[in-house]
CSV table of C-alpha atoms in Angstrom, one decimal:
chain,number,residue,atom,x,y,z
A,27,UNK,CA,161.5,56.6,67.7
A,28,UNK,CA,158.1,56.2,69.5
A,29,UNK,CA,155.8,59.2,68.8
A,30,UNK,CA,155.3,61.2,71.8
A,31,UNK,CA,152.0,60.0,73.9
A,32,UNK,CA,149.1,62.6,74.1
A,33,UNK,CA,147.1,61.7,77.0
A,34,UNK,CA,143.3,63.2,77.9
A,35,UNK,CA,142.2,62.5,81.4
A,36,UNK,CA,138.8,63.3,82.5
A,37,UNK,CA,137.5,62.8,85.9
A,38,UNK,CA,133.8,63.0,86.8
A,39,UNK,CA,132.9,64.4,90.3
A,40,UNK,CA,129.6,62.3,91.1
A,41,UNK,CA,126.8,62.6,94.0
A,42,UNK,CA,124.8,59.9,94.9
A,43,UNK,CA,123.1,57.7,92.1
A,44,UNK,CA,119.6,56.3,92.7
A,45,UNK,CA,116.5,55.6,90.8
A,46,UNK,CA,113.6,57.8,91.9
A,47,UNK,CA,110.4,55.8,92.0
A,48,UNK,CA,107.8,57.9,93.0
A,49,UNK,CA,106.7,58.5,96.5
A,50,UNK,CA,108.2,55.0,97.8
A,51,UNK,CA,111.2,52.9,96.7
A,52,UNK,CA,111.4,49.2,96.6
A,53,UNK,CA,113.7,47.4,98.7
A,54,UNK,CA,112.5,44.1,97.6
A,55,UNK,CA,109.5,42.4,95.9
A,56,UNK,CA,109.4,38.4,96.2
A,57,UNK,CA,106.7,36.2,95.2
A,58,UNK,CA,108.5,32.9,96.3
A,59,UNK,CA,107.3,31.3,92.9
A,60,UNK,CA,110.6,29.5,93.4
A,61,UNK,CA,111.8,25.9,94.1
A,62,UNK,CA,115.0,27.1,96.0
A,63,UNK,CA,115.9,30.3,98.4
A,64,UNK,CA,116.1,33.1,95.8
A,65,UNK,CA,119.0,35.4,95.5
A,66,UNK,CA,119.0,37.9,98.6
A,67,UNK,CA,117.2,35.8,101.0
A,68,UNK,CA,118.2,33.3,103.8
A,69,UNK,CA,115.1,30.7,104.3
A,70,UNK,CA,115.8,28.1,106.9
A,71,UNK,CA,113.5,25.6,108.8
A,72,UNK,CA,113.5,22.7,111.2
A,73,UNK,CA,111.4,19.5,112.6
A,74,UNK,CA,112.3,19.0,116.1
A,75,UNK,CA,111.0,16.8,119.2
A,76,UNK,CA,111.2,19.3,122.1
A,77,UNK,CA,111.6,23.1,122.6
A,78,UNK,CA,115.4,22.2,123.2
A,79,UNK,CA,116.0,20.1,120.2
A,80,UNK,CA,117.9,21.4,117.1
A,81,UNK,CA,115.8,19.2,115.0
A,82,UNK,CA,116.4,18.2,111.5
A,83,UNK,CA,116.9,20.8,108.6
A,84,UNK,CA,113.8,21.0,106.4
A,85,UNK,CA,114.4,20.6,102.4
A,86,UNK,CA,113.6,23.1,99.8
A,87,UNK,CA,110.6,20.6,99.4
A,88,UNK,CA,109.2,21.0,102.6
A,89,UNK,CA,109.4,24.8,102.3
A,90,UNK,CA,108.3,25.5,98.8
A,91,UNK,CA,105.0,24.3,97.9
A,92,UNK,CA,102.4,24.8,95.3
A,93,UNK,CA,98.5,24.1,94.9
A,94,UNK,CA,98.9,23.1,91.4
A,95,UNK,CA,99.8,26.8,90.6
A,96,UNK,CA,102.6,29.0,91.4
A,97,UNK,CA,104.9,28.0,94.3
A,98,UNK,CA,104.8,29.7,97.7
A,99,UNK,CA,106.5,29.8,100.9
A,100,UNK,CA,105.6,27.5,103.6
A,101,UNK,CA,106.9,28.4,107.0
A,102,UNK,CA,105.5,25.8,109.1
A,103,UNK,CA,104.0,22.2,108.7
A,104,UNK,CA,101.8,19.2,110.2
A,105,UNK,CA,101.5,18.8,114.3
A,106,UNK,CA,104.5,18.8,116.6
A,107,UNK,CA,107.8,21.0,116.8
A,108,UNK,CA,108.6,22.8,113.6
A,109,UNK,CA,110.0,26.3,113.3
A,110,UNK,CA,111.2,28.1,110.2
A,111,UNK,CA,112.0,31.6,109.2
A,112,UNK,CA,113.1,33.9,106.1
A,113,UNK,CA,115.1,37.0,106.4
A,114,UNK,CA,116.1,39.7,103.6
A,115,UNK,CA,119.7,39.8,103.9
A,116,UNK,CA,120.5,42.1,101.2
A,117,UNK,CA,119.2,45.5,102.3
A,118,UNK,CA,118.2,47.6,105.4
A,119,UNK,CA,116.0,50.3,106.3
A,120,UNK,CA,115.2,52.9,108.7
A,121,UNK,CA,112.5,51.4,110.9
A,122,UNK,CA,111.6,54.8,112.1
A,123,UNK,CA,111.1,56.3,108.6
A,124,UNK,CA,108.2,55.9,106.2
A,125,UNK,CA,107.9,52.5,104.8
A,126,UNK,CA,105.3,50.3,103.6
A,127,UNK,CA,105.2,46.4,103.9
A,128,UNK,CA,102.8,44.3,101.8
A,129,UNK,CA,102.1,40.8,102.1
A,130,UNK,CA,100.0,37.8,100.9
A,131,UNK,CA,99.7,35.3,103.3
A,132,UNK,CA,97.4,32.4,104.2
A,133,UNK,CA,97.6,31.8,108.3
A,134,UNK,CA,96.0,28.8,110.0
A,135,UNK,CA,94.6,26.5,107.2
A,136,UNK,CA,95.4,23.2,106.5
A,137,UNK,CA,97.1,22.4,103.3
A,138,UNK,CA,93.8,21.2,101.7
A,139,UNK,CA,91.8,24.6,103.1
A,140,UNK,CA,90.1,22.9,105.9
A,141,UNK,CA,90.0,25.1,109.2
A,142,UNK,CA,92.2,23.7,112.0
A,143,UNK,CA,90.7,21.9,114.8
A,144,UNK,CA,93.2,23.4,117.5
A,145,UNK,CA,94.5,26.5,116.4
A,146,UNK,CA,97.8,27.5,115.7
A,147,UNK,CA,100.8,30.0,117.2
A,148,UNK,CA,100.6,31.8,114.1
A,149,UNK,CA,103.1,34.0,112.1
A,150,UNK,CA,105.5,37.2,112.8
A,151,UNK,CA,106.7,39.9,110.6
A,152,UNK,CA,110.3,40.5,112.3
A,153,UNK,CA,112.3,43.9,112.3
A,154,UNK,CA,115.7,43.4,113.8
A,155,UNK,CA,118.1,45.9,115.0
A,156,UNK,CA,120.9,45.0,112.4
A,157,UNK,CA,123.6,46.3,114.9
A,158,UNK,CA,122.6,43.1,117.3
A,159,UNK,CA,122.5,40.4,114.5
A,160,UNK,CA,125.5,41.4,112.3
A,161,UNK,CA,128.8,39.8,111.9
A,162,UNK,CA,131.5,41.6,109.7
A,163,UNK,CA,128.8,44.1,108.4
A,164,UNK,CA,126.5,40.9,107.5
A,165,UNK,CA,123.2,39.9,108.6
A,166,UNK,CA,124.6,36.8,110.9
A,167,UNK,CA,122.1,33.9,110.6
A,168,UNK,CA,123.1,31.9,113.8
A,169,UNK,CA,122.1,35.2,115.7
A,170,UNK,CA,118.7,35.5,114.6
A,171,UNK,CA,117.7,31.4,114.9
A,172,UNK,CA,114.1,31.2,116.3
A,173,UNK,CA,112.6,28.8,118.6
A,174,UNK,CA,109.5,26.5,118.5
A,175,UNK,CA,106.1,27.0,119.7
A,176,UNK,CA,104.7,29.7,121.4
A,177,UNK,CA,107.1,32.8,120.0
A,178,UNK,CA,106.0,31.6,116.4
A,179,UNK,CA,109.9,30.8,115.4
A,180,UNK,CA,111.0,34.4,115.9
A,181,UNK,CA,114.4,35.0,117.6
A,182,UNK,CA,114.3,37.0,120.9
A,183,UNK,CA,116.5,38.1,123.9
A,184,UNK,CA,116.2,37.7,127.1
A,185,UNK,CA,113.9,35.0,129.4
A,186,UNK,CA,116.2,32.5,128.5
A,187,UNK,CA,114.3,29.8,130.5
A,188,UNK,CA,110.7,30.1,128.7
A,189,UNK,CA,108.8,27.9,128.2
A,190,UNK,CA,111.8,25.4,129.5
A,191,UNK,CA,115.6,25.9,130.2
A,192,UNK,CA,117.5,25.7,127.2
A,193,UNK,CA,114.8,26.5,124.7
A,194,UNK,CA,116.1,27.3,121.2
A,195,UNK,CA,116.2,30.8,119.6
A,196,UNK,CA,117.5,32.8,122.5
A,197,UNK,CA,120.4,35.4,121.6
A,198,UNK,CA,122.0,37.8,124.2
A,199,UNK,CA,121.5,41.5,123.2
A,200,UNK,CA,119.2,40.7,120.2
A,201,UNK,CA,116.9,43.8,120.0
A,202,UNK,CA,114.2,44.1,117.5
A,203,UNK,CA,110.3,44.1,117.1
A,204,UNK,CA,107.4,42.0,115.8
A,205,UNK,CA,103.9,42.3,114.5
A,206,UNK,CA,102.7,39.1,115.8
A,207,UNK,CA,99.7,37.2,114.2
A,208,UNK,CA,98.4,34.8,116.5
A,209,UNK,CA,95.1,32.7,117.3
A,210,UNK,CA,93.7,29.6,118.6
A,211,UNK,CA,90.7,27.7,119.1
A,212,UNK,CA,89.6,25.8,122.3
A,213,UNK,CA,86.4,25.7,124.6
A,214,UNK,CA,87.3,28.9,126.5
A,215,UNK,CA,87.8,31.2,123.4
A,216,UNK,CA,86.6,29.9,120.1
A,217,UNK,CA,88.6,31.2,117.2
A,218,UNK,CA,90.1,33.9,119.3
A,219,UNK,CA,92.4,36.2,116.8
A,220,UNK,CA,95.1,38.5,118.1
A,221,UNK,CA,97.4,41.0,116.0
A,222,UNK,CA,100.0,42.2,118.6
A,223,UNK,CA,103.2,44.6,118.4
A,224,UNK,CA,105.9,43.0,120.7
A,225,UNK,CA,109.0,43.8,122.0
A,226,UNK,CA,111.9,41.1,120.8
A,227,UNK,CA,114.2,41.7,123.4
A,228,UNK,CA,112.2,40.2,126.3
A,229,UNK,CA,108.8,39.2,123.8
A,230,UNK,CA,107.1,42.0,125.9
A,231,UNK,CA,103.4,42.5,124.4
A,232,UNK,CA,102.8,46.3,123.8
A,233,UNK,CA,99.6,46.5,124.5
A,234,UNK,CA,99.2,47.7,120.8
A,235,UNK,CA,97.1,45.6,118.5
A,236,UNK,CA,93.8,43.9,117.7
A,237,UNK,CA,91.8,41.5,119.7
A,238,UNK,CA,89.1,39.8,118.2
A,239,UNK,CA,86.5,37.6,120.0
A,240,UNK,CA,85.3,35.8,117.1
A,241,UNK,CA,86.5,34.7,113.7
A,242,UNK,CA,86.2,37.5,111.2
A,243,UNK,CA,87.3,35.6,107.9
A,244,UNK,CA,90.6,37.1,108.5
A,245,UNK,CA,92.4,33.8,109.4
A,246,UNK,CA,89.9,31.6,108.1
A,247,UNK,CA,88.9,33.1,104.5
A,248,UNK,CA,88.8,31.1,101.4
A,249,UNK,CA,92.1,32.2,99.9
A,250,UNK,CA,95.0,34.4,100.1
A,251,UNK,CA,94.3,37.3,102.4
A,252,UNK,CA,96.5,40.5,101.3
A,253,UNK,CA,97.4,42.8,104.5
A,254,UNK,CA,99.6,46.0,104.9
A,255,UNK,CA,101.8,47.5,107.2
A,256,UNK,CA,102.4,51.4,106.5
A,257,UNK,CA,104.6,53.4,108.8
A,258,UNK,CA,105.5,57.2,109.6
A,259,UNK,CA,107.8,58.1,112.4
A,260,UNK,CA,106.7,55.2,114.6
A,261,UNK,CA,102.8,55.1,113.8
A,262,UNK,CA,102.1,52.3,112.2
A,263,UNK,CA,98.6,51.3,110.3
A,264,UNK,CA,97.8,47.8,109.8
A,265,UNK,CA,95.5,47.3,106.9
A,266,UNK,CA,93.4,44.0,106.1
A,267,UNK,CA,90.4,42.9,104.4
A,268,UNK,CA,91.4,43.6,100.8
A,269,UNK,CA,88.9,44.2,98.4
A,270,UNK,CA,90.9,44.5,95.2
A,271,UNK,CA,91.3,48.1,95.3
A,272,UNK,CA,91.4,49.1,98.9
A,273,UNK,CA,91.5,47.5,102.5
A,274,UNK,CA,88.0,47.3,104.4
A,275,UNK,CA,89.3,47.3,107.9
A,276,UNK,CA,92.6,49.0,109.6
A,277,UNK,CA,93.8,50.4,112.8
A,278,UNK,CA,96.8,52.3,113.9
A,279,UNK,CA,99.5,51.3,116.6
A,280,UNK,CA,101.8,54.0,118.2
A,281,UNK,CA,104.8,52.3,118.9
A,282,UNK,CA,106.5,55.2,120.6
A,283,UNK,CA,103.8,55.1,123.5
A,284,UNK,CA,103.0,51.2,124.0
A,285,UNK,CA,100.1,51.0,126.9
A,286,UNK,CA,102.9,48.1,128.5
A,287,UNK,CA,105.4,50.2,130.1
A,288,UNK,CA,107.7,47.0,130.4
A,289,UNK,CA,107.9,47.1,126.5
A,290,UNK,CA,110.6,49.2,125.0
A,291,UNK,CA,109.4,51.9,122.7
A,292,UNK,CA,110.4,51.8,118.9
A,293,UNK,CA,113.8,53.4,118.6
A,294,UNK,CA,115.4,54.6,115.3
A,295,UNK,CA,117.9,51.6,113.9
A,296,UNK,CA,118.6,49.9,110.5
A,297,UNK,CA,116.4,47.0,110.4
A,298,UNK,CA,116.5,43.4,108.5
A,299,UNK,CA,113.1,42.3,107.9
A,300,UNK,CA,112.2,38.7,108.4
A,301,UNK,CA,109.2,36.3,108.7
A,302,UNK,CA,108.9,33.6,110.9
A,303,UNK,CA,106.6,30.8,111.7
A,304,UNK,CA,106.6,27.7,114.5
A,305,UNK,CA,103.7,25.1,115.3
A,306,UNK,CA,103.8,24.1,119.1
A,307,UNK,CA,101.7,21.1,119.1
A,308,UNK,CA,99.1,22.2,117.0
A,309,UNK,CA,98.3,21.4,113.0
A,310,UNK,CA,98.4,24.3,110.8
A,311,UNK,CA,100.2,25.7,107.8
A,312,UNK,CA,101.2,29.6,107.5
A,313,UNK,CA,102.2,30.3,104.1
A,314,UNK,CA,103.5,33.3,101.9
A,315,UNK,CA,103.2,34.0,98.3
A,316,UNK,CA,104.0,38.0,98.4
A,317,UNK,CA,106.3,40.1,100.3
A,318,UNK,CA,107.0,43.8,99.2
A,319,UNK,CA,109.0,46.3,101.1
A,320,UNK,CA,109.0,50.2,100.0
A,321,UNK,CA,110.3,53.2,101.8
A,322,UNK,CA,110.4,56.9,100.9
A,323,UNK,CA,114.5,56.5,101.7
A,324,UNK,CA,116.5,57.2,98.7
A,325,UNK,CA,117.6,53.9,97.9
A,326,UNK,CA,121.5,54.3,97.4
A,327,UNK,CA,122.8,51.2,95.7
A,328,UNK,CA,126.0,53.2,94.7
A,329,UNK,CA,127.5,56.4,95.8
A,330,UNK,CA,130.0,57.1,93.1
A,331,UNK,CA,133.1,59.3,93.9
A,332,UNK,CA,135.0,59.6,90.5
A,333,UNK,CA,135.4,57.5,87.3
A,334,UNK,CA,138.6,58.5,85.3
A,335,UNK,CA,140.8,57.3,82.1
A,336,UNK,CA,144.3,57.8,81.5
A,337,UNK,CA,146.6,56.2,78.7
A,338,UNK,CA,149.1,53.9,80.2
A,339,UNK,CA,153.2,53.9,79.1
A,340,UNK,CA,152.2,51.1,76.9
A,341,UNK,CA,149.4,53.1,75.4
A,342,UNK,CA,146.6,51.2,76.6
A,343,UNK,CA,143.4,52.7,78.3
A,344,UNK,CA,143.5,52.4,82.2
A,345,UNK,CA,140.1,53.2,83.9
A,346,UNK,CA,139.8,53.8,87.5
A,347,UNK,CA,136.6,54.4,89.5
A,348,UNK,CA,136.1,55.0,93.2
A,349,UNK,CA,133.0,54.5,95.2
A,350,UNK,CA,132.1,55.9,98.7
A,351,UNK,CA,129.4,53.0,99.3
A,352,UNK,CA,127.7,50.1,97.7
A,353,UNK,CA,124.6,48.1,98.8
A,354,UNK,CA,122.8,45.6,96.9
A,355,UNK,CA,125.2,45.9,94.0
A,356,UNK,CA,125.9,43.3,91.6
A,357,UNK,CA,128.7,44.6,89.5
A,358,UNK,CA,130.0,46.8,86.5
A,359,UNK,CA,129.9,46.6,82.9
A,360,UNK,CA,132.6,48.3,80.7
A,361,UNK,CA,131.6,50.0,77.2
A,362,UNK,CA,133.8,51.6,74.4
A,363,UNK,CA,133.4,53.5,71.4
A,364,UNK,CA,135.1,55.9,68.8
A,365,UNK,CA,132.5,58.8,69.8
A,366,UNK,CA,130.6,60.1,72.3
A,367,UNK,CA,127.6,58.4,71.5
A,368,UNK,CA,126.8,55.6,74.0
A,369,UNK,CA,124.6,53.8,71.5
A,370,UNK,CA,127.5,53.6,69.0
A,371,UNK,CA,129.7,51.8,71.6
A,372,UNK,CA,130.3,48.1,72.1
A,373,UNK,CA,130.4,46.0,75.2
A,374,UNK,CA,133.7,44.8,76.3
A,375,UNK,CA,132.2,41.8,77.7
A,376,UNK,CA,133.8,42.3,81.0
A,377,UNK,CA,131.8,42.1,84.4
A,378,UNK,CA,133.5,43.2,87.3
A,379,UNK,CA,132.0,42.0,90.7
A,380,UNK,CA,130.8,44.9,93.1
A,381,UNK,CA,132.6,44.8,96.7
A,382,UNK,CA,129.3,45.9,98.3
A,383,UNK,CA,131.4,47.6,101.1
A,384,UNK,CA,130.4,50.8,103.2
A,385,UNK,CA,134.1,52.0,102.7
A,386,UNK,CA,135.8,53.6,99.9
A,387,UNK,CA,136.7,51.1,97.1
A,388,UNK,CA,138.9,51.6,94.2
A,389,UNK,CA,138.5,49.4,91.0
A,390,UNK,CA,140.8,49.5,88.0
A,391,UNK,CA,140.5,48.1,84.6
A,392,UNK,CA,142.9,48.1,81.6
A,393,UNK,CA,141.8,47.6,78.0
A,394,UNK,CA,144.6,45.9,76.2
A,395,UNK,CA,142.7,45.0,73.7
A,396,UNK,CA,143.2,48.6,71.3
A,397,UNK,CA,144.9,48.1,68.3
A,398,UNK,CA,144.6,51.5,66.7
A,399,UNK,CA,145.7,54.8,67.3
A,400,UNK,CA,142.6,57.2,67.5
A,401,UNK,CA,140.2,58.8,70.6
A,402,UNK,CA,138.4,56.3,72.6
A,403,UNK,CA,135.3,56.9,74.8
A,404,UNK,CA,134.2,54.7,77.7
A,405,UNK,CA,131.3,54.1,79.9
A,406,UNK,CA,130.7,52.5,83.1
A,407,UNK,CA,127.5,50.6,83.6
A,408,UNK,CA,126.4,49.8,87.4
A,409,UNK,CA,123.9,46.8,87.9
A,410,UNK,CA,122.4,46.0,91.4
A,411,UNK,CA,120.9,42.9,92.3
A,412,UNK,CA,117.5,43.6,91.1
A,413,UNK,CA,118.9,44.4,87.6
A,414,UNK,CA,118.5,48.3,87.8
A,415,UNK,CA,121.4,50.0,85.8
A,416,UNK,CA,123.1,53.4,86.1
A,417,UNK,CA,125.5,54.8,83.3
A,418,UNK,CA,128.5,56.8,84.1
A,419,UNK,CA,130.5,58.8,81.4
A,420,UNK,CA,131.9,59.2,78.7
A,421,UNK,CA,135.7,59.5,79.6
A,422,UNK,CA,138.0,60.0,76.8
A,423,UNK,CA,141.3,58.7,76.1
A,424,UNK,CA,143.8,59.8,73.0
A,425,UNK,CA,146.2,56.6,71.9
A,426,UNK,CA,148.5,58.5,69.6
A,427,UNK,CA,151.0,55.2,69.4
A,428,UNK,CA,150.0,51.7,68.6
A,429,UNK,CA,150.4,49.6,71.7
A,430,UNK,CA,153.9,47.4,71.9
A,431,UNK,CA,153.7,45.5,75.1
A,432,UNK,CA,151.4,44.2,77.8
A,433,UNK,CA,150.5,46.9,80.1
A,434,UNK,CA,151.6,46.7,83.8
A,435,UNK,CA,148.4,46.6,85.9
A,436,UNK,CA,148.7,47.3,89.5
A,437,UNK,CA,148.2,44.9,92.2
A,438,UNK,CA,145.1,45.4,94.5
A,439,UNK,CA,145.0,44.4,98.0
A,440,UNK,CA,142.3,41.9,98.7
A,441,UNK,CA,139.8,40.3,96.7
A,442,UNK,CA,139.4,41.9,93.3
A,443,UNK,CA,137.3,39.5,91.5
A,444,UNK,CA,134.9,36.5,91.7
A,445,UNK,CA,133.7,34.9,88.5
A,446,UNK,CA,131.3,33.7,87.8
A,447,UNK,CA,129.1,34.9,90.4
A,448,UNK,CA,126.5,33.3,90.6
A,449,UNK,CA,128.1,30.1,89.8
A,450,UNK,CA,127.6,26.5,89.4
A,451,UNK,CA,129.6,24.3,90.0
A,452,UNK,CA,132.8,26.2,90.3
A,453,UNK,CA,133.9,30.0,90.9
A,454,UNK,CA,137.2,31.3,90.6
A,455,UNK,CA,138.8,34.3,93.4
A,456,UNK,CA,141.2,36.6,92.4
A,457,UNK,CA,143.3,38.0,95.0
A,458,UNK,CA,146.2,40.5,95.7
A,459,UNK,CA,148.9,40.9,98.1
A,460,UNK,CA,150.8,43.9,98.6
A,461,UNK,CA,153.3,42.9,101.4
A,462,UNK,CA,154.7,39.1,102.3
A,463,UNK,CA,151.8,38.0,104.9
A,464,UNK,CA,149.9,34.7,106.0
A,465,UNK,CA,146.7,34.8,104.1
A,466,UNK,CA,143.8,33.0,104.6
A,467,UNK,CA,140.3,32.8,102.4
A,468,UNK,CA,137.2,31.1,104.0
A,469,UNK,CA,133.7,30.6,102.9
A,470,UNK,CA,131.0,30.9,105.7
A,471,UNK,CA,127.3,29.8,105.2
A,472,UNK,CA,124.3,32.1,106.4
A,473,UNK,CA,124.9,30.9,110.3
A,474,UNK,CA,128.3,32.3,110.1
A,475,UNK,CA,130.1,28.9,110.2
A,476,UNK,CA,133.1,28.1,108.2
A,477,UNK,CA,132.6,25.6,105.6
A,478,UNK,CA,135.5,25.9,103.5
A,479,UNK,CA,139.1,26.8,103.8
A,480,UNK,CA,140.2,27.6,100.3
A,481,UNK,CA,143.9,28.9,101.3
A,482,UNK,CA,145.9,29.1,104.6
A,483,UNK,CA,149.5,29.9,104.0
A,484,UNK,CA,152.1,32.4,103.5
A,485,UNK,CA,152.1,34.8,100.2
A,486,UNK,CA,154.7,37.2,98.7
A,487,UNK,CA,153.4,40.2,97.1
A,488,UNK,CA,151.6,39.5,93.4
A,489,UNK,CA,148.1,38.3,92.2
A,490,UNK,CA,146.8,35.0,92.8
A,491,UNK,CA,143.8,32.8,92.0
A,492,UNK,CA,141.9,30.0,94.1
A,493,UNK,CA,138.8,28.0,92.8
A,494,UNK,CA,135.9,27.1,94.7
A,495,UNK,CA,134.0,23.9,93.6
A,496,UNK,CA,130.9,24.5,95.9
A,497,UNK,CA,132.0,21.9,98.5
A,498,UNK,CA,132.7,22.1,102.2
A,499,UNK,CA,135.9,20.9,104.0
A,500,UNK,CA,134.4,17.4,104.1
A,501,UNK,CA,134.0,17.0,100.2
A,502,UNK,CA,130.1,17.4,100.5
A,503,UNK,CA,128.3,19.6,97.8
A,504,UNK,CA,127.0,22.7,99.3
A,505,UNK,CA,123.1,23.4,98.8
A,506,UNK,CA,122.2,26.5,96.7
A,507,UNK,CA,122.0,29.8,98.5
A,508,UNK,CA,124.3,32.9,99.8
A,509,UNK,CA,127.5,32.6,101.1
A,510,UNK,CA,130.0,35.1,102.5
A,511,UNK,CA,134.0,34.8,101.6
A,512,UNK,CA,136.6,36.6,103.8
A,513,UNK,CA,140.0,36.9,103.1
A,514,UNK,CA,142.5,38.1,106.0
A,515,UNK,CA,146.2,38.8,104.9
A,516,UNK,CA,148.0,40.4,107.9
A,517,UNK,CA,145.7,43.3,109.2
A,518,UNK,CA,143.7,43.8,106.3
A,519,UNK,CA,140.2,42.0,105.6
A,520,UNK,CA,138.4,41.9,102.5
A,521,UNK,CA,135.1,40.0,101.9
A,522,UNK,CA,132.4,39.3,99.0
A,523,UNK,CA,129.3,37.4,98.8
A,524,UNK,CA,128.7,34.6,96.5
A,525,UNK,CA,125.7,32.9,95.3
A,526,UNK,CA,125.6,28.8,94.6
A,527,UNK,CA,122.8,28.3,92.2
A,528,UNK,CA,122.0,24.9,91.1
């Protein structure tokens, strides 16, 4: 006769979890010393022949360069029609809050450091209203495609016939703002430089910024220039001419009261950040080697509701945790010990991918490798995309009879795991079906286009797996980058992000 099972259930009610990093918390910090788009970034570029041509996609070798040292990102190249942009797609921030953007850029110089002869269109720091550029809650790159020439590669709404009918870069309903760096050199205005705050809705220059009649060394300096935008409730301070410990020059822009009344006032919205560049017939390179965004908002990669553990009927330990919301999360690790000291615990070598959902998500894990009766303690470790971790627990389970059978693991509707992730060349998708339904699982690129259908059929209730080999529907190998996967089963939609690394 089996002994009576004694169960201890411990439920921890938890609030928001965040790492406090002083006055500011870092949303991202990227040095672009890479040879392909880093995780969390969507980077694209095209060489065209006119304002209306799509152009040929630039390769990673076109976008990432070096001068014999570290790599950097190049957003524009040589004469002709070039456009390129880089967006951080793994996080947003309140544009009306307190935030600080630091950048190291090299604007308007040829690759060998010579000053250009005809000027160039420049560079844009872009702040996009997330509600106008998202699909299924994620940044849709097809909605942020920039144009050639005079708009520095930035996306915009309105003015669909500027500079010519059918010009690339227009998106109905797009809203946001840009800090524009513009300059040129001609017989009328030698080395005239502009720093402007621009309304992306119809590309209205706000009248805020700095106009310089002569070259100050900002654009045509002998190296990289560090600049900073620091904002507080719509008042933005632009600082430049970095001296190693402080900036020599700065000016303020009140974006709530632009002199040009046709320009929208800054309003509160969750923003995606991007940087764009375009060459409209001139010869110049605009290059970036550092972008760092900080905010005084509490960065909440994870809002945990509960973490609990029970013994199953088969005397295994069943763990469950519930999250309110997740942002920029990588996943979870599980540790087990025989006392409540974490340092004495062991890693179960389990990594469960995060859903990164704004909705409540329930995770379950059954530890079926317990082979002795006794008291067991479990810890849950969360990990974000930047490698930062938080620890929850311990929760305790007492096993009073040796397990005899494999536990019955409940089916979870939707995508339950993707492993490995990041991956190369294959990854396995595990998903569950609770009721008979026609089900599709499709892979999307950063432009929101379906590139691969993994399954499209009717399923009975149960758990299933499919494999993606990193190829599109034509059998062509996909490039490195971030992809979105969406499962639709009946009225239920489940999605995950995947990172293909080659």
